[in-house]
mmCIF file of C-alpha atoms in Angstrom:
data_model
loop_
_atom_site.group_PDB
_atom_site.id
_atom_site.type_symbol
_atom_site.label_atom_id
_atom_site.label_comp_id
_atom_site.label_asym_id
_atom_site.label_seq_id
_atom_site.Cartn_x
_atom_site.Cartn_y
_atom_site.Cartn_z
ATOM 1 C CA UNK A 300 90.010 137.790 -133.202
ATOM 2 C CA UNK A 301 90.133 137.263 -129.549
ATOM 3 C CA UNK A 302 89.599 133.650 -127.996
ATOM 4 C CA UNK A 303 88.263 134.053 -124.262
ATOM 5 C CA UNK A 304 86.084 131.496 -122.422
ATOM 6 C CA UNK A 305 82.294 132.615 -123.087
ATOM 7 C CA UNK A 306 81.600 132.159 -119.159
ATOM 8 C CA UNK A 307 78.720 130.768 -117.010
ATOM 9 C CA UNK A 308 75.045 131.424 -117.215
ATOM 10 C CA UNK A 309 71.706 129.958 -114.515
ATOM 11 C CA UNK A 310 69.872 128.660 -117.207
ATOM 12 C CA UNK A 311 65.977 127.523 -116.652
ATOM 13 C CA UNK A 312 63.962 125.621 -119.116
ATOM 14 C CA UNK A 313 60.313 126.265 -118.812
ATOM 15 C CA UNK A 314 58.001 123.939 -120.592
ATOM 16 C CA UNK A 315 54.417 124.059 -121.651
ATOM 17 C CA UNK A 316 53.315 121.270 -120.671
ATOM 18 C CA UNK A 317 49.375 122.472 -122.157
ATOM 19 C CA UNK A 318 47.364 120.263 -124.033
ATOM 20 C CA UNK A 319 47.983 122.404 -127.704
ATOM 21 C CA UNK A 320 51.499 120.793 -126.867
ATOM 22 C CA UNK A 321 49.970 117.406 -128.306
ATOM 23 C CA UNK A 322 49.007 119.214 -131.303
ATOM 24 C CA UNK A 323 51.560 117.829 -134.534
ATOM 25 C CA UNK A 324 50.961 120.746 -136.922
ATOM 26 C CA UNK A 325 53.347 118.627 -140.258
ATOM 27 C CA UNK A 326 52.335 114.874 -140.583
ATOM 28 C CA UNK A 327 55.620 113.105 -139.843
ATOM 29 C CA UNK A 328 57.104 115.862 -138.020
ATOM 30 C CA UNK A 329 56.087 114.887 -134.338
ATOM 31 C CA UNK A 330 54.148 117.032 -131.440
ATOM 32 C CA UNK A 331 55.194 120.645 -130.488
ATOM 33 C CA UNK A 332 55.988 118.574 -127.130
ATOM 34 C CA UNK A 333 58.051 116.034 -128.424
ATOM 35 C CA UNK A 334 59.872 118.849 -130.406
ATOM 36 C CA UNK A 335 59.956 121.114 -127.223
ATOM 37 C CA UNK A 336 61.857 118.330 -125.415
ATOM 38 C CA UNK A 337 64.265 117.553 -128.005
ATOM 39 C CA UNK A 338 65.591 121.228 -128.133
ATOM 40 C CA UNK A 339 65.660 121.549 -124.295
ATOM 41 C CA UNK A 340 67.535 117.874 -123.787
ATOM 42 C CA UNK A 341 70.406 119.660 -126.622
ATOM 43 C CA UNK A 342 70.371 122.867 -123.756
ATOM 44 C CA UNK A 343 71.280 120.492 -121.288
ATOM 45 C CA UNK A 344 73.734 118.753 -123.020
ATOM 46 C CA UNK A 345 75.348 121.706 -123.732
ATOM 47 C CA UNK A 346 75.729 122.138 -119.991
ATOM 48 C CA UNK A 347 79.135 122.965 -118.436
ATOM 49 C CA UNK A 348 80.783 123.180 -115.338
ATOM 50 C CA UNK A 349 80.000 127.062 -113.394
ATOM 51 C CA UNK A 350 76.782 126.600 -115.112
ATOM 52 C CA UNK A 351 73.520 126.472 -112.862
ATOM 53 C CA UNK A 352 70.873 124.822 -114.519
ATOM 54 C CA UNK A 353 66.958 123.917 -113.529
ATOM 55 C CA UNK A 354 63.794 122.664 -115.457
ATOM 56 C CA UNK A 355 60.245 122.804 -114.722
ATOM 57 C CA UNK A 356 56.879 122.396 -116.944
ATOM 58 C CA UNK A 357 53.750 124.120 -116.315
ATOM 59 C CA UNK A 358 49.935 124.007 -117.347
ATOM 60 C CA UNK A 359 47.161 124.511 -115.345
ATOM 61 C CA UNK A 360 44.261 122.445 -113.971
ATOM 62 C CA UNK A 361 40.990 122.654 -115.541
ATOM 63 C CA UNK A 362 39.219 123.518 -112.698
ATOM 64 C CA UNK A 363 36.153 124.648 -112.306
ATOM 65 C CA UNK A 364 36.135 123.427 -116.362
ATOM 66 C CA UNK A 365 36.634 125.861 -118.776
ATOM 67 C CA UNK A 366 38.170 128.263 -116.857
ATOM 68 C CA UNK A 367 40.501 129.420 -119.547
ATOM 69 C CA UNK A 368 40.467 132.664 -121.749
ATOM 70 C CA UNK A 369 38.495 133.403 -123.007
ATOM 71 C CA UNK A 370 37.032 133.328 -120.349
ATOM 72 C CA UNK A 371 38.084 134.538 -116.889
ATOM 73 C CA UNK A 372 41.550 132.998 -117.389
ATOM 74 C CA UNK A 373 41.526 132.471 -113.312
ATOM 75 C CA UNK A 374 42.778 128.194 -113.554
ATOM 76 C CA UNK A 375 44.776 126.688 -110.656
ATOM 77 C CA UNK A 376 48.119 126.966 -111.471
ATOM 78 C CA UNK A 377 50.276 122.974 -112.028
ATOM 79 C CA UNK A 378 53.913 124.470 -111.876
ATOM 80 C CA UNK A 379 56.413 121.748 -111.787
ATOM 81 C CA UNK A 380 60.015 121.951 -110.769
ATOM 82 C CA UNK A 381 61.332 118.346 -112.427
ATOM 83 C CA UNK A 382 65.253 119.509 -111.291
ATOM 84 C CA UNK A 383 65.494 122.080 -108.942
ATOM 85 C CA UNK A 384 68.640 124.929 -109.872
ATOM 86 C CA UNK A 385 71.529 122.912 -109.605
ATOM 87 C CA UNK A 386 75.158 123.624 -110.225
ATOM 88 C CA UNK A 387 76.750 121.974 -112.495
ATOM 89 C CA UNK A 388 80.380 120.929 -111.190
ATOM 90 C CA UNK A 389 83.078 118.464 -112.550
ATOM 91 C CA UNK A 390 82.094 115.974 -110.348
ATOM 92 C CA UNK A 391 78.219 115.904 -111.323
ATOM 93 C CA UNK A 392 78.010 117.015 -114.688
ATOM 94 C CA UNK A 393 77.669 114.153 -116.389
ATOM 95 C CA UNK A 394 75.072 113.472 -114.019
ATOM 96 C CA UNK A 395 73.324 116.709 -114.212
ATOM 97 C CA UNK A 396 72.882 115.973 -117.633
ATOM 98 C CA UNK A 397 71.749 112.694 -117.415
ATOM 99 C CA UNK A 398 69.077 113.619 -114.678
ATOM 100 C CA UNK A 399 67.787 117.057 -117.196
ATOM 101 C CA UNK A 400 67.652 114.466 -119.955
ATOM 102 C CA UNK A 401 65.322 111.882 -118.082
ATOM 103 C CA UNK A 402 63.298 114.626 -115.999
ATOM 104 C CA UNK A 403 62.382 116.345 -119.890
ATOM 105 C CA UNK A 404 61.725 113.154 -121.560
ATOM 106 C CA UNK A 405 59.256 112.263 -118.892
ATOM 107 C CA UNK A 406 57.275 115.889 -119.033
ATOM 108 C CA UNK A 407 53.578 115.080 -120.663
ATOM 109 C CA UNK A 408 51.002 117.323 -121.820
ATOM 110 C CA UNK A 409 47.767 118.187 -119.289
ATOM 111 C CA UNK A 410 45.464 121.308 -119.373
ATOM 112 C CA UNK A 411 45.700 124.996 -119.490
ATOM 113 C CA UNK A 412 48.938 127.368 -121.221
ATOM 114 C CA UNK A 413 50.055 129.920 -118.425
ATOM 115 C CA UNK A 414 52.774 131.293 -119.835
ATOM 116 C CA UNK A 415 53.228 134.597 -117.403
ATOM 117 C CA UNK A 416 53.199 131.851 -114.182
ATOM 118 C CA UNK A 417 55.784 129.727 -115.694
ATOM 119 C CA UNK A 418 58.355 132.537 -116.756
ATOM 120 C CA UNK A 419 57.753 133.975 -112.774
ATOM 121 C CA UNK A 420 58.186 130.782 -111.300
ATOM 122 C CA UNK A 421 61.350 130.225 -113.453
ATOM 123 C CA UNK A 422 62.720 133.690 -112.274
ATOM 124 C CA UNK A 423 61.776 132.807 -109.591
ATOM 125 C CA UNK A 424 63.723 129.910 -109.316
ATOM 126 C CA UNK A 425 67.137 131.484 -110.888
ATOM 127 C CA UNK A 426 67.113 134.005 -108.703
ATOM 128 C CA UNK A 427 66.833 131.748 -105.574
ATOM 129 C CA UNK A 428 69.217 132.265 -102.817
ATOM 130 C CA UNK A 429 72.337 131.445 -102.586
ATOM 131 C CA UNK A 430 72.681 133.838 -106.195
ATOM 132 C CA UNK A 431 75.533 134.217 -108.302
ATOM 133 C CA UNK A 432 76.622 136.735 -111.156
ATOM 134 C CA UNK A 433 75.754 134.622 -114.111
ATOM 135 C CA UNK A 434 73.775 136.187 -115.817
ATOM 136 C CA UNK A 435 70.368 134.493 -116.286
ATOM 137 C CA UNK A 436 68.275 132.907 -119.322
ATOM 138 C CA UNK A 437 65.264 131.171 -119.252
ATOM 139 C CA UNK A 438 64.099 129.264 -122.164
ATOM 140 C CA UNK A 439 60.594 129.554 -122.739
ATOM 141 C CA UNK A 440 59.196 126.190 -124.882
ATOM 142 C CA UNK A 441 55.788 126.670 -125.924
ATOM 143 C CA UNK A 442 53.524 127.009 -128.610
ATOM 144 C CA UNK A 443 52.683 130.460 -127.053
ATOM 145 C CA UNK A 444 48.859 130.445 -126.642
ATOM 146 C CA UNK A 445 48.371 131.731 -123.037
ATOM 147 C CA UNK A 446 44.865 131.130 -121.712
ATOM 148 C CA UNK A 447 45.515 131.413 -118.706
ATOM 149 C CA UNK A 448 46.280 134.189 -115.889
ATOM 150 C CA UNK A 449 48.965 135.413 -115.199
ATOM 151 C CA UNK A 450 49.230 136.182 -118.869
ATOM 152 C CA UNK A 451 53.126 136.870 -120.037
ATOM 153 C CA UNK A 452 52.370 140.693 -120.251
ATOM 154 C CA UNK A 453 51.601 140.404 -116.671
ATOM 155 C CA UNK A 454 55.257 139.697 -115.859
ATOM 156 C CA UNK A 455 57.313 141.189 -118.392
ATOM 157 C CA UNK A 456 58.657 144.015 -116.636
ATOM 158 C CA UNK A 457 59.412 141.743 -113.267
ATOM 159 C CA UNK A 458 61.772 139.388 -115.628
ATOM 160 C CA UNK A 459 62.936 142.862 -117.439
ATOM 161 C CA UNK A 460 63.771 144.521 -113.968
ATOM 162 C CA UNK A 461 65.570 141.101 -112.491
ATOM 163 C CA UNK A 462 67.802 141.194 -115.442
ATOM 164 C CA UNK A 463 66.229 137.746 -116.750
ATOM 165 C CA UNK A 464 66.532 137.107 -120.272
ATOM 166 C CA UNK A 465 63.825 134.863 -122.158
ATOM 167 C CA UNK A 466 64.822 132.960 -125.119
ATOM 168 C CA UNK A 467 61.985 131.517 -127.001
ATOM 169 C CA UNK A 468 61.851 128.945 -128.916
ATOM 170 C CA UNK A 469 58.513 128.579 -130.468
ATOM 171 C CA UNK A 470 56.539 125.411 -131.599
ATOM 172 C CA UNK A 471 53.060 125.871 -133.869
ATOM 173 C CA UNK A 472 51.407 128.276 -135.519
#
């Protein structure tokens, strides 16, 4: 058994912030949302210092109405960075935290479920300059039904070629 220090990772939470979110599927159990931010607020508290950390929601805008799948799937995008990528360091970590935990409990639920725009912009935002050699996870929160473009097939192999690893943690059916 060898003991070594696990190392750093950029990690980016990536919420849907769709209206299914609202959707409580158990009586008693609360909303996908409310469940979604309680497992990304125990990600941030699990911060630590070398880590780089960011969190953003996304929907889309209903606009013109009904512009979701399946239909044409072609809504305005609402992408929302909440905390942009931040390192975490000993002197701010306890206020990293603190800021993740406020900026999650504060995401509500609005329109439209693009997953494929959120995962890019959260790639998008790990892989920001200045980089680093963590190695990079985004955690995908969602109830997973994508209705709108760009659809998650439509940016798999972008997050598979910049070495991005999604970690999803499912809420729904």
């Amino acid at each position: 058994l060898l003991y070594v220090t696990p190392g750093n990772t950029d990690i980016a939470l990536s919420f849907d912030a769709s209206g299914s979110m609202n959707t409580e599927d158990a009586i008693g159990e609360g909303t996908r949302l409310l469940n979604a931010k309680k497992a990304g607020q125990v990600v941030a508290d699990l911060l630590r210092v070398g880590d780089r950390f960011l969190v953003q929601d996304w929907s889309a805008f209903d606009n013109p109405p009904g512009c979701g799948a399946p239909g044409n799937g072609d809504c305005p995008l609402d992408i929302r960075t909440l905390l942009p990528r931040t390192d975490a360091t000993a002197g701010n970590l306890s206020t990293l935290i603190s800021m993740a935990r406020t900026q999650i409990q504060n995401i509500t639920a609005r329109a439209w479920t693009p997953v494929g725009g959120g995962l890019a912009a959260a790639k998008d935002g790990l892989m920001a300059a200045p980089g680093s050699t963590n190695p990079k996870h985004i955690f995908l929160l969602s109830d997973g039904e994508e209705n709108v473009k760009p659809f998650y097939a439509d940016v798999k192999a972008d997050l598979l070629s910049a070495g991005v690893v999604v970690n999803t943690i499912a809420f729904g059916p």
